[in-house]
mmCIF file of C-alpha atoms in Angstrom:
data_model
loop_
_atom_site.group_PDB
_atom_site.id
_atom_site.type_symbol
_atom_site.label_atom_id
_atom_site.label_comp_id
_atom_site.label_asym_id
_atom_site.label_seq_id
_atom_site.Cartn_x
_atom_site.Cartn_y
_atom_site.Cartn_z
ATOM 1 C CA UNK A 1 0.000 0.000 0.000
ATOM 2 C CA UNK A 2 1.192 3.438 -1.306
ATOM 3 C CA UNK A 3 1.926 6.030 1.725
ATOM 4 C CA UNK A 4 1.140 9.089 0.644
ATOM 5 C CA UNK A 5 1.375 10.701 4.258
ATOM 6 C CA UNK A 6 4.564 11.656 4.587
ATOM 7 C CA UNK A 7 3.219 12.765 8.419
ATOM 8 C CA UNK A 8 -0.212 12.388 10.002
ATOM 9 C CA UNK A 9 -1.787 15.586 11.173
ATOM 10 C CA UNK A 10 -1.389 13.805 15.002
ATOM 11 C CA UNK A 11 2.387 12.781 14.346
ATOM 12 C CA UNK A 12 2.358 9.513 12.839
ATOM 13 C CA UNK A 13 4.286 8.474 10.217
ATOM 14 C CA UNK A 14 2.361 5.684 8.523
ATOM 15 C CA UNK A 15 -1.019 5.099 7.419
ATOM 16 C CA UNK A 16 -1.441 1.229 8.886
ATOM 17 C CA UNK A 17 -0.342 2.624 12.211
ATOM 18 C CA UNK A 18 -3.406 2.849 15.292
ATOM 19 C CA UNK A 19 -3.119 5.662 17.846
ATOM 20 C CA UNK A 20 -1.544 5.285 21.187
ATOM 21 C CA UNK A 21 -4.657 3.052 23.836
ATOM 22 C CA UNK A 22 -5.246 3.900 27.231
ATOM 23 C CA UNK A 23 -7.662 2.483 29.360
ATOM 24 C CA UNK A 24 -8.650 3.013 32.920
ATOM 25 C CA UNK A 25 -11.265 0.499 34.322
ATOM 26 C CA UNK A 26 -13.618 0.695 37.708
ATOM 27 C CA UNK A 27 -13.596 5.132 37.293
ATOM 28 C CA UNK A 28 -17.015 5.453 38.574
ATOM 29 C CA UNK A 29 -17.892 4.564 41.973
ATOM 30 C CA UNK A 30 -22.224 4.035 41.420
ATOM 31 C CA UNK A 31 -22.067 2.543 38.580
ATOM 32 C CA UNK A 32 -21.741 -1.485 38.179
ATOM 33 C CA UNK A 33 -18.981 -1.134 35.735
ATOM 34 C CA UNK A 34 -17.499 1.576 34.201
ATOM 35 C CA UNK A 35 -14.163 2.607 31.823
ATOM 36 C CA UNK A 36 -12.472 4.935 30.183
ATOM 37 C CA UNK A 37 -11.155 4.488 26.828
ATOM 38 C CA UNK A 38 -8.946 6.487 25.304
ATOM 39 C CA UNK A 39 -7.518 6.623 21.760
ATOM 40 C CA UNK A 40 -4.945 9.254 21.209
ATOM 41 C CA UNK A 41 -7.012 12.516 22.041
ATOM 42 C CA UNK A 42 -10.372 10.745 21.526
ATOM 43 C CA UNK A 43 -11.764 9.485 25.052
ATOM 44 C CA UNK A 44 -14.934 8.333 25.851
ATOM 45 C CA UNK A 45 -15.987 7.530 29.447
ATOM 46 C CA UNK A 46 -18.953 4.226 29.797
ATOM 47 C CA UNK A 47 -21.123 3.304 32.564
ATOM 48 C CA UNK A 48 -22.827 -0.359 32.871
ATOM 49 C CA UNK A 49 -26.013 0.212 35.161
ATOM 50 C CA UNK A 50 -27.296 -3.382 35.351
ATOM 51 C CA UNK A 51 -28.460 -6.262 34.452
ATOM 52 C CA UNK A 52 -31.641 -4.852 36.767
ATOM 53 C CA UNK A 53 -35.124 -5.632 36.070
ATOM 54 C CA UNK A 54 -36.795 -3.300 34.046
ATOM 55 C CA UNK A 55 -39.544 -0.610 36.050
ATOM 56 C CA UNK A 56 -42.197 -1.540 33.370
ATOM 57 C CA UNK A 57 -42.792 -4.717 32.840
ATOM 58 C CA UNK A 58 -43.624 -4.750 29.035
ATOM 59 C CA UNK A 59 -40.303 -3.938 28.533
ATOM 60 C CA UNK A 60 -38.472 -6.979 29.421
ATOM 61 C CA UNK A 61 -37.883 -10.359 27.004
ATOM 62 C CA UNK A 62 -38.333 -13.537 29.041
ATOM 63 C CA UNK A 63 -36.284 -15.389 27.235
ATOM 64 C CA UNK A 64 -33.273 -12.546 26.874
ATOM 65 C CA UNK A 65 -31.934 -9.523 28.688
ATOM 66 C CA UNK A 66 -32.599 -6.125 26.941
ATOM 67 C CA UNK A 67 -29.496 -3.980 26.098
ATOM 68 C CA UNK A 68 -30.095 0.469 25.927
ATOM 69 C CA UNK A 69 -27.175 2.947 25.300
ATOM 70 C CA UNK A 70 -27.465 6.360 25.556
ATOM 71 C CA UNK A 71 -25.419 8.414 24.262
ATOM 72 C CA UNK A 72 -24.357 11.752 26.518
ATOM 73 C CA UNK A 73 -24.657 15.841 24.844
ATOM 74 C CA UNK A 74 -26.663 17.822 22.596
ATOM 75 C CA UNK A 75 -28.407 16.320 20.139
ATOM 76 C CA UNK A 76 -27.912 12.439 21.438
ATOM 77 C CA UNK A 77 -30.469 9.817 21.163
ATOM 78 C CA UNK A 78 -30.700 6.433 22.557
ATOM 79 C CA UNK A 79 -30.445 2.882 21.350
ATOM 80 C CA UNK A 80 -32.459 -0.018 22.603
ATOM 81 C CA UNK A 81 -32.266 -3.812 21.782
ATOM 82 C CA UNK A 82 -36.152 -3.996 20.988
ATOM 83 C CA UNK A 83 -35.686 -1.907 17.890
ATOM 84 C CA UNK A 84 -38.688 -0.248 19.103
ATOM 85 C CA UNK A 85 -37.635 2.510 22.134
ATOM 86 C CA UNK A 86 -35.533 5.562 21.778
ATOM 87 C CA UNK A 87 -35.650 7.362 25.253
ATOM 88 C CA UNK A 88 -33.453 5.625 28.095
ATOM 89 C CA UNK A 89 -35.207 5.459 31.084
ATOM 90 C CA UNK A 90 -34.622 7.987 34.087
ATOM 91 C CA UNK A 91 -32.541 5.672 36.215
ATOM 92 C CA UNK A 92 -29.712 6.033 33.471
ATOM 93 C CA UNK A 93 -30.351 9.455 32.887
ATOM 94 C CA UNK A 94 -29.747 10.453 36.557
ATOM 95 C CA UNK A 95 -27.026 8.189 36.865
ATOM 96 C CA UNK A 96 -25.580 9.820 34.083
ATOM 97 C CA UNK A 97 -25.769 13.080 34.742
ATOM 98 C CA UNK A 98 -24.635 12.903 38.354
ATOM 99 C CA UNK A 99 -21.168 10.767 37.200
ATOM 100 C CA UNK A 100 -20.328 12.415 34.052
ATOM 101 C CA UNK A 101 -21.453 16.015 35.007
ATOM 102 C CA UNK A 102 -18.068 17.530 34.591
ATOM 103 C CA UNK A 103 -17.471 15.912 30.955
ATOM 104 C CA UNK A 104 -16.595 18.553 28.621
ATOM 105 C CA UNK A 105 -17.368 17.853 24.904
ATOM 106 C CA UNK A 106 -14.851 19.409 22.984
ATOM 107 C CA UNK A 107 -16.641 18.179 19.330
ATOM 108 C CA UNK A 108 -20.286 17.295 19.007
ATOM 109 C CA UNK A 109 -20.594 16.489 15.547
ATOM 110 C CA UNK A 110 -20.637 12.906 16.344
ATOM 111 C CA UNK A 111 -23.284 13.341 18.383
ATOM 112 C CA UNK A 112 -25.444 14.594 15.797
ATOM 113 C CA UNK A 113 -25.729 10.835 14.338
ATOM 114 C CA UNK A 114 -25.885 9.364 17.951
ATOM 115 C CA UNK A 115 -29.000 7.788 16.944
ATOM 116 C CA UNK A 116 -27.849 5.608 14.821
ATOM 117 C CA UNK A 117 -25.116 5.122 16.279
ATOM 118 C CA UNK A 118 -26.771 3.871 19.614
ATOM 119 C CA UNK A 119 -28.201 1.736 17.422
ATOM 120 C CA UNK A 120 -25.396 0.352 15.642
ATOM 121 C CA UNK A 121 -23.626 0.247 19.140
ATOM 122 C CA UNK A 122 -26.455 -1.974 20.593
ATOM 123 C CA UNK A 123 -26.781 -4.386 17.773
ATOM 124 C CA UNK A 124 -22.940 -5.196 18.154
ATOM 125 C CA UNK A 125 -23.434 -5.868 21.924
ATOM 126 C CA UNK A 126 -26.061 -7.793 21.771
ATOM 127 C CA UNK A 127 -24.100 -10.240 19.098
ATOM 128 C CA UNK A 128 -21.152 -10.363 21.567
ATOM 129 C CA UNK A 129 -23.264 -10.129 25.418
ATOM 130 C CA UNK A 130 -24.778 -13.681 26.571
ATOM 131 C CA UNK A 131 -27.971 -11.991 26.537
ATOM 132 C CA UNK A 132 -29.421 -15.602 27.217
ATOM 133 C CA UNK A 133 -28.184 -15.583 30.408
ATOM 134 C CA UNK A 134 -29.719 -12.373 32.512
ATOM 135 C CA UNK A 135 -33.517 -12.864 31.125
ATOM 136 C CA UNK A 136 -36.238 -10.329 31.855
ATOM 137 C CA UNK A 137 -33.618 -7.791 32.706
ATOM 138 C CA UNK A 138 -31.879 -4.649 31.161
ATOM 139 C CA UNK A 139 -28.276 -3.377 30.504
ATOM 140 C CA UNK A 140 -28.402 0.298 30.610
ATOM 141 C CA UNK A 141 -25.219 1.601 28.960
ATOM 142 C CA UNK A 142 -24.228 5.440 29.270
ATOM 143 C CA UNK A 143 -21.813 7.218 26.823
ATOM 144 C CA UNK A 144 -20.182 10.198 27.733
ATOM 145 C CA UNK A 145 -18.054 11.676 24.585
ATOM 146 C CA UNK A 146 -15.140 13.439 26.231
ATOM 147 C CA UNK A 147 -13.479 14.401 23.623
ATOM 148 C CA UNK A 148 -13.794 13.759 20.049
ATOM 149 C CA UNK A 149 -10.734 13.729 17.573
ATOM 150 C CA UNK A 150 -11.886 11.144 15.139
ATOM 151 C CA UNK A 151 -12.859 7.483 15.057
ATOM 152 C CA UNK A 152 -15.169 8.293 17.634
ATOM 153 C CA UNK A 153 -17.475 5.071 17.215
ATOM 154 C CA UNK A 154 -14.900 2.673 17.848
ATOM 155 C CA UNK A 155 -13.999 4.482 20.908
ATOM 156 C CA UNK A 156 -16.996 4.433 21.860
ATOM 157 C CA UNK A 157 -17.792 0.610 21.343
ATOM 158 C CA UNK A 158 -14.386 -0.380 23.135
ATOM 159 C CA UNK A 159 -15.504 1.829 25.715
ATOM 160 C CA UNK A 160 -18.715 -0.230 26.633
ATOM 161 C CA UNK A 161 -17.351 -3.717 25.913
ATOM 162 C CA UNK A 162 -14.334 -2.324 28.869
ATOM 163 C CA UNK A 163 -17.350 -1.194 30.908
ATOM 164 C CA UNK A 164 -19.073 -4.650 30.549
ATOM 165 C CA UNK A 165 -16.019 -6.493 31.150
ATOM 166 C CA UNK A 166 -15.708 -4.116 34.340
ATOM 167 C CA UNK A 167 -19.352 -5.280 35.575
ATOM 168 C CA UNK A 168 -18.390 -9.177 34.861
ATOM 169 C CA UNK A 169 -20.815 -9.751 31.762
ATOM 170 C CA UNK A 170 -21.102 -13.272 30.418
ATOM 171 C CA UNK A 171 -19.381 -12.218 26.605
ATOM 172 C CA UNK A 172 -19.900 -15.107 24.023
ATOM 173 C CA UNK A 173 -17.067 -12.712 22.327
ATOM 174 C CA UNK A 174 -15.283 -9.061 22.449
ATOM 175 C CA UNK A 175 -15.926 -6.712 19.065
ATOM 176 C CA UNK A 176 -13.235 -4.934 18.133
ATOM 177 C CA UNK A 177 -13.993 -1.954 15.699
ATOM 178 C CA UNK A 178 -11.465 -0.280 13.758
ATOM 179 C CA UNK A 179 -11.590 2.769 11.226
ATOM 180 C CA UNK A 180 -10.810 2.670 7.727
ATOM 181 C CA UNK A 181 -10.253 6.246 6.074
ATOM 182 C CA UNK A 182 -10.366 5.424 2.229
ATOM 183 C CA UNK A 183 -9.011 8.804 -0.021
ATOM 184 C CA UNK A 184 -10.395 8.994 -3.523
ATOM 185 C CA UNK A 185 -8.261 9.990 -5.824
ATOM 186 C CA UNK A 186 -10.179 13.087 -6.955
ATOM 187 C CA UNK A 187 -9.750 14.053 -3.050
ATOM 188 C CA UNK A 188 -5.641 12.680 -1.915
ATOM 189 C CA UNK A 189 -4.329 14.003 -5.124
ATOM 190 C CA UNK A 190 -5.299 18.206 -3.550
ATOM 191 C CA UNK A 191 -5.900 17.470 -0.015
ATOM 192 C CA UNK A 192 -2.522 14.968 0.475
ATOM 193 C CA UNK A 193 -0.262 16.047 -1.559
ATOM 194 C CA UNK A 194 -0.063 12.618 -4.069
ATOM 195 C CA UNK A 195 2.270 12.204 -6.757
ATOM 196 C CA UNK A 196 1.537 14.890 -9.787
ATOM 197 C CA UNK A 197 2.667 11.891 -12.835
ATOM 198 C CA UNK A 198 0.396 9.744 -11.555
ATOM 199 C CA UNK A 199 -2.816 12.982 -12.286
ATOM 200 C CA UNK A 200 -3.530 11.471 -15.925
ATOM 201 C CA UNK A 201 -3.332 7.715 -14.988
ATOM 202 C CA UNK A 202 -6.153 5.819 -13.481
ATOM 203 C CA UNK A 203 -5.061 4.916 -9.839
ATOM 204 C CA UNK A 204 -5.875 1.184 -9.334
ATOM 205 C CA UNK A 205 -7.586 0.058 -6.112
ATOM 206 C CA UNK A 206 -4.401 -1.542 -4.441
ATOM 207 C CA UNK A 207 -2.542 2.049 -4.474
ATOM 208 C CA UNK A 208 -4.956 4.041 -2.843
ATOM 209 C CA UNK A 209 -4.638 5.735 0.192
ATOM 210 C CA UNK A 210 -5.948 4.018 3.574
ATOM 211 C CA UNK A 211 -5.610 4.894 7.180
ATOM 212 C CA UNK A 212 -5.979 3.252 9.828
ATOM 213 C CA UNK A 213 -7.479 5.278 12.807
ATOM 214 C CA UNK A 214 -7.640 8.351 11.482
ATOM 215 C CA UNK A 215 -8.226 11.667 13.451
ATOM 216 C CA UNK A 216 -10.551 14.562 12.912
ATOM 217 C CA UNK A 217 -8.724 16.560 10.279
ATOM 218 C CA UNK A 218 -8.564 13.268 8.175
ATOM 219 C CA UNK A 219 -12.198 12.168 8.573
ATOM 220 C CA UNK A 220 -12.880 15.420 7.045
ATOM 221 C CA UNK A 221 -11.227 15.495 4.054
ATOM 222 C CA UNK A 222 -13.168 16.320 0.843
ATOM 223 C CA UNK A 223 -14.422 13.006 -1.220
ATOM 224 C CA UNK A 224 -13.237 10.798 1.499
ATOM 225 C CA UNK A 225 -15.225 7.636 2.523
ATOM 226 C CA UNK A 226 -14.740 6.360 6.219
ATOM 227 C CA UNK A 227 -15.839 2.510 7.252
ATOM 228 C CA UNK A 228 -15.858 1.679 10.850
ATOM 229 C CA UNK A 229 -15.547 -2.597 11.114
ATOM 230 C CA UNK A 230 -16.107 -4.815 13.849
ATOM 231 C CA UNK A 231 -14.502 -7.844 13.794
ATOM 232 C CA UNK A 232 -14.841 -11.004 16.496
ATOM 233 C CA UNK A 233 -12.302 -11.086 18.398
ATOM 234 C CA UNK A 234 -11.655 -15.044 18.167
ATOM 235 C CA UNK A 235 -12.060 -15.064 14.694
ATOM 236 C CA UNK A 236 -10.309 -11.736 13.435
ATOM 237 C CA UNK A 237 -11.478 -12.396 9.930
ATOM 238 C CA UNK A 238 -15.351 -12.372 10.684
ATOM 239 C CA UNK A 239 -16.733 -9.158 10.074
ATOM 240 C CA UNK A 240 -19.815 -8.320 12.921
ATOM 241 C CA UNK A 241 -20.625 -5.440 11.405
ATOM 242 C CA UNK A 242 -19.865 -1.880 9.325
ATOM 243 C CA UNK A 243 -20.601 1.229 9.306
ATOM 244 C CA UNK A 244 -19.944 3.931 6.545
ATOM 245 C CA UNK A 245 -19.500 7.481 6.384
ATOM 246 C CA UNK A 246 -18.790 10.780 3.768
ATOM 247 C CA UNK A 247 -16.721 13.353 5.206
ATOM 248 C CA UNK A 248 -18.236 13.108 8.415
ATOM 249 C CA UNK A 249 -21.357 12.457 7.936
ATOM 250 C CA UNK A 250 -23.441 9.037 7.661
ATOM 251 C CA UNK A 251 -23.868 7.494 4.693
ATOM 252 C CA UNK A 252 -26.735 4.434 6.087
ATOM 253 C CA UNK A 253 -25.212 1.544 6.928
ATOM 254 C CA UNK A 254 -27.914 -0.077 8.858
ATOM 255 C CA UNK A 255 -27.497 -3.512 11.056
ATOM 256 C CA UNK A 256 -30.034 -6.456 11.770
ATOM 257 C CA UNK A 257 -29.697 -8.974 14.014
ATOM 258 C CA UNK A 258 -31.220 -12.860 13.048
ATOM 259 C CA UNK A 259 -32.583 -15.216 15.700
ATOM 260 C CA UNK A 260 -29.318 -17.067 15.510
ATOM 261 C CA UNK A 261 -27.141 -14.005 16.950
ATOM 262 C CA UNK A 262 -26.035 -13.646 13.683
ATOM 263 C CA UNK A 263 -25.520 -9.969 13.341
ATOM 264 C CA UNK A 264 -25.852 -8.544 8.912
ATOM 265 C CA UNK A 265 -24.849 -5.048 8.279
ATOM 266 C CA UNK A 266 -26.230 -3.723 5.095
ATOM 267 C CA UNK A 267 -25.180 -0.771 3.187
ATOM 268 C CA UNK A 268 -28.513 1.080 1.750
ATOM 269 C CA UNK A 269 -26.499 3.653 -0.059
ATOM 270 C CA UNK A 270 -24.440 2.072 -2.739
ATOM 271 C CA UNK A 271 -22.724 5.857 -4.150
ATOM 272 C CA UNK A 272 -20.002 6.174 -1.085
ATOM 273 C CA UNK A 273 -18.044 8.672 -3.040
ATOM 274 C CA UNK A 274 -19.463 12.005 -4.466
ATOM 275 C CA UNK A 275 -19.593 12.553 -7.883
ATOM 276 C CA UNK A 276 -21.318 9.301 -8.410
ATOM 277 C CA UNK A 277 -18.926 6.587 -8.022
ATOM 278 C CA UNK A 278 -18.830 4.053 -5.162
ATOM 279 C CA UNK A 279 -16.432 2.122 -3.277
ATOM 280 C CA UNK A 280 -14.767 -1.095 -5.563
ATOM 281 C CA UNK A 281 -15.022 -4.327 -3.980
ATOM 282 C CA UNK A 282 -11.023 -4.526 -4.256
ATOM 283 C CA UNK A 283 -10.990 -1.529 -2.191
ATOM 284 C CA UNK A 284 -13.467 -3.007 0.241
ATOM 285 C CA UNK A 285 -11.801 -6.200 0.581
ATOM 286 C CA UNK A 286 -8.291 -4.133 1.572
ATOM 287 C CA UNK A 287 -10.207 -2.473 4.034
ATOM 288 C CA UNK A 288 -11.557 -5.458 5.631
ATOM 289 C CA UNK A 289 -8.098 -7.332 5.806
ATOM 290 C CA UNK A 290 -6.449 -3.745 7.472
ATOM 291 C CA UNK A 291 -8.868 -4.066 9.872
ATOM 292 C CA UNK A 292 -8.209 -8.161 10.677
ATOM 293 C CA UNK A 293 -4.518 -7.422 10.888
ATOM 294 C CA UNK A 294 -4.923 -4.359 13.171
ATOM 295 C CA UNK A 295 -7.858 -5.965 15.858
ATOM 296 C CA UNK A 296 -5.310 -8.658 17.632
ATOM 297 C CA UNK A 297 -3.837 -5.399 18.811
ATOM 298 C CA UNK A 298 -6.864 -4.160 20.332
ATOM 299 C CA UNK A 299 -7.455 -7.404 22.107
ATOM 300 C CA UNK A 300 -3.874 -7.949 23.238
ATOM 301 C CA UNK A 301 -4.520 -4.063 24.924
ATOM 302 C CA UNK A 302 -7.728 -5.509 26.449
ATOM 303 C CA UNK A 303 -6.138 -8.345 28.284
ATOM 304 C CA UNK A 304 -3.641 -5.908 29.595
ATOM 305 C CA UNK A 305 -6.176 -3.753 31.097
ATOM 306 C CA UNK A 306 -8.282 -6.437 32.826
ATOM 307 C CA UNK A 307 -5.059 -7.975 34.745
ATOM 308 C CA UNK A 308 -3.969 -4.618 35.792
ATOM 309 C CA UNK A 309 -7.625 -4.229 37.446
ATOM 310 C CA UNK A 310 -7.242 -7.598 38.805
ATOM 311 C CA UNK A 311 -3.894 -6.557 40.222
ATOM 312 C CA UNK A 312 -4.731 -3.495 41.239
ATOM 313 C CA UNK A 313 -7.752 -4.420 43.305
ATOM 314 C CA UNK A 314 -5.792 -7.984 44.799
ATOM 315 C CA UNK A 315 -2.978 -5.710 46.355
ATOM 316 C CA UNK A 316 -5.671 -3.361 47.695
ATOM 317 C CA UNK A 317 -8.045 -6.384 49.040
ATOM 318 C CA UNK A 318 -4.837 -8.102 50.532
ATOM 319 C CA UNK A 319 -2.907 -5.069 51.761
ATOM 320 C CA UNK A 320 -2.663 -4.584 55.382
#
C-alpha cells in the first residue's frame, strides 16, 4: 500500500499505524462497571447500570436480557435492543448526569448521528453479550463523549465492551472496531499532496490511500469515505458489522440482528463517493483485511487492562 502521508496531522508516520490506547477500568464509583477508553485525544468515558429488572414490565424479554445505550450531549439519542424505544429510562439518565457532570465535549458532531449510532452500538453488543443468560432484565449503557478527535465510534464501542467487562458480563465474544479512512483519488491528489505523474493515470484500487485510525482533520477530508468494522475477536477475519460514512457524515449503513445471533450489516447507499462513483469491492476487501490485521492489537490491549484491574484491586483487598 502506497503512503502518501509523509506525516499524520497527530504525528504519525504511517497510514497502517493505530493511535496510542489507554484504558482506565472501575472510574465510577455508582455505577456497576465503568471505563475509560482512550484513543490518542479521543476518550470516551462508559457506565454499565445493570443487568436490573426493568420498572415496566412490558419492557423486558423472558427469554433474553434487553441492552439500551445512551449516548451523553446535545443532540444524542438512545439505542435499545427492541428496535422499538428511543428514550433511556430515568434511572440512566440520573445516573448519568450525576457521574459524568463535569465531561466537557470538545466536538459534538458525532453526536449529531448518535442515533444511529446507539443503534449500531447496541446491535454489536447484543451479538457479543450472553444476553441468554440475565432474562427479563436490562443493561443500561451510558456514553459520555469526552473528547472527540476522530474514530469516535470505535472508541466508543471499546468503551462499553471495557465497561461490561468491568461489571463481569457473560461475553460469548469481544468486538473490536477499527476505522478505515479510504481517499479517492479526486480528493488525496489536492488534499494529500499525491504524486503529480500519476494525475492522468487511473489509480488502481491496491494504491490508494488508507488509514488506519484516522483523526478529525482526516475524517474530514473532501471526497473521502470512512468505514468503521467490527470484527470477532476469536475469529479476526469475521466481520460483525460496518458502518460507513462521507466526510463526516453518515452514509446508512444499517445492522439487523437474526434469531441465531447472527448480526448482517447492510449498506442502503451504494454511491459512497461524491460525484457518483462508489467504493470497488477490491478496495473493500483491503479495508476489511487492514482491519483483521490491526484488531489482535486491540485485544492484546484488552487483556492488559483487565489484569492490571485484577492486580490493582488484589494488592488493595490483601494489603494490610
Amino acid at each position: 500500500m502506497k503512503d502518501h502521508f509523509r506525516c499524520r496531522p497527530d504525528g504519525r508516520s504511517s497510514g497502517g499505524t493505530l493511535r496510542p490506547l489507554a484504558c482506565e477500568m472501575s472510574c465510577l464509583q455508582r455505577a456497576d462497571g465503568s471505563a475509560l477508553w482512550k484513543a490518542g485525544s479521543t476518550s470516551v468515558l462508559a457506565a454499565v447500570y445493570g443487568p436490573v429488572a426493568p420498572r415496566q414490565s412490558s419492557k423486558e424479554d423472558s427469554s433474553k436480557a434487553i441492552i439500551t445505550v445512551l449516548c451523553k450531549g446535545s443532540g444524542t439519542g438512545t439505542g435499545t435492543g427492541t428496535g422499538g424505544q428511543n428514550t433511556a429510562t430515568e434511572t440512566s439518565k440520573n445516573s448519568a448526569n450525576r457521574e459524568s457532570s463535569s465531561s466537557s465535549f470538545s466536538n459534538n458532531e458525532w453526536l449529531e448521528e448518535s442515533s444511529s449510532s446507539s443503534s449500531f452500538l447496541v446491535d454489536m453488543l447484543m451479538a457479543c453479550v450472553n444476553i441468554e443468560s440475565y432474562k427479563r432484565s436490562v443493561i443500561q449503557i451510558v456514553l459520555s463523549i469526552i473528547q472527540a478527535d476522530g474514530s469516535v465510534l470505535a472508541c466508543a464501542l471499546h468503551a462499553a465492551v471495557a465497561a461490561l467487562l468491568d461489571a463481569g458480563i457473560e461475553m460469548n465474544c469481544l468486538p473490536v472496531a477499527t476505522t478505515c479512512l479510504l481517499l479517492h483519488p479526486t480528493s488525496h491528489d489536492s488534499d494529500i499532496g499525491g504524486d503529480d505523474d500519476d494525475d492522468n493515470n487511473e489509480t488502481p484500487a491496491s494504491s490508494l490511500p488508507l488509514f488506519l485510525d484516522p483523526v478529525e482533520d482526516e475524517e474530514t477530508i473532501p471526497n473521502s469515505s470512512t468505514i468503521t468494522f467490527v470484527n470477532d475477536s476469536e475469529h479476526p477475519d469475521k466481520i460483525l458489522g460496518c458502518q460507513t460514512k462521507i466526510m463526516g457524515g453518515h452514509v446508512g449503513g444499517k445492522s439487523t440482528r437474526s434469531n441465531d445471533g447472527t448480526t448482517t450489516v447492510t449498506n442502503t447507499n451504494k454511491q459512497l463517493q461524491q460525484g457518483g462513483g462508489g467504493i470497488e469491492l477490491e478496495t473493500f476487501i483491503m479495508s476489511i483485511e487492514a482491519a483483521s490485521r490491526a484488531s489482535p492489537a486491540v485485544v492484546a490491549f484488552w487483556r492488559l487492562a483487565v489484569e492490571q484491574k485484577v492486580t490493582r484491586e488484589s494488592q488493595t483487598l490483601w494489603s494490610s
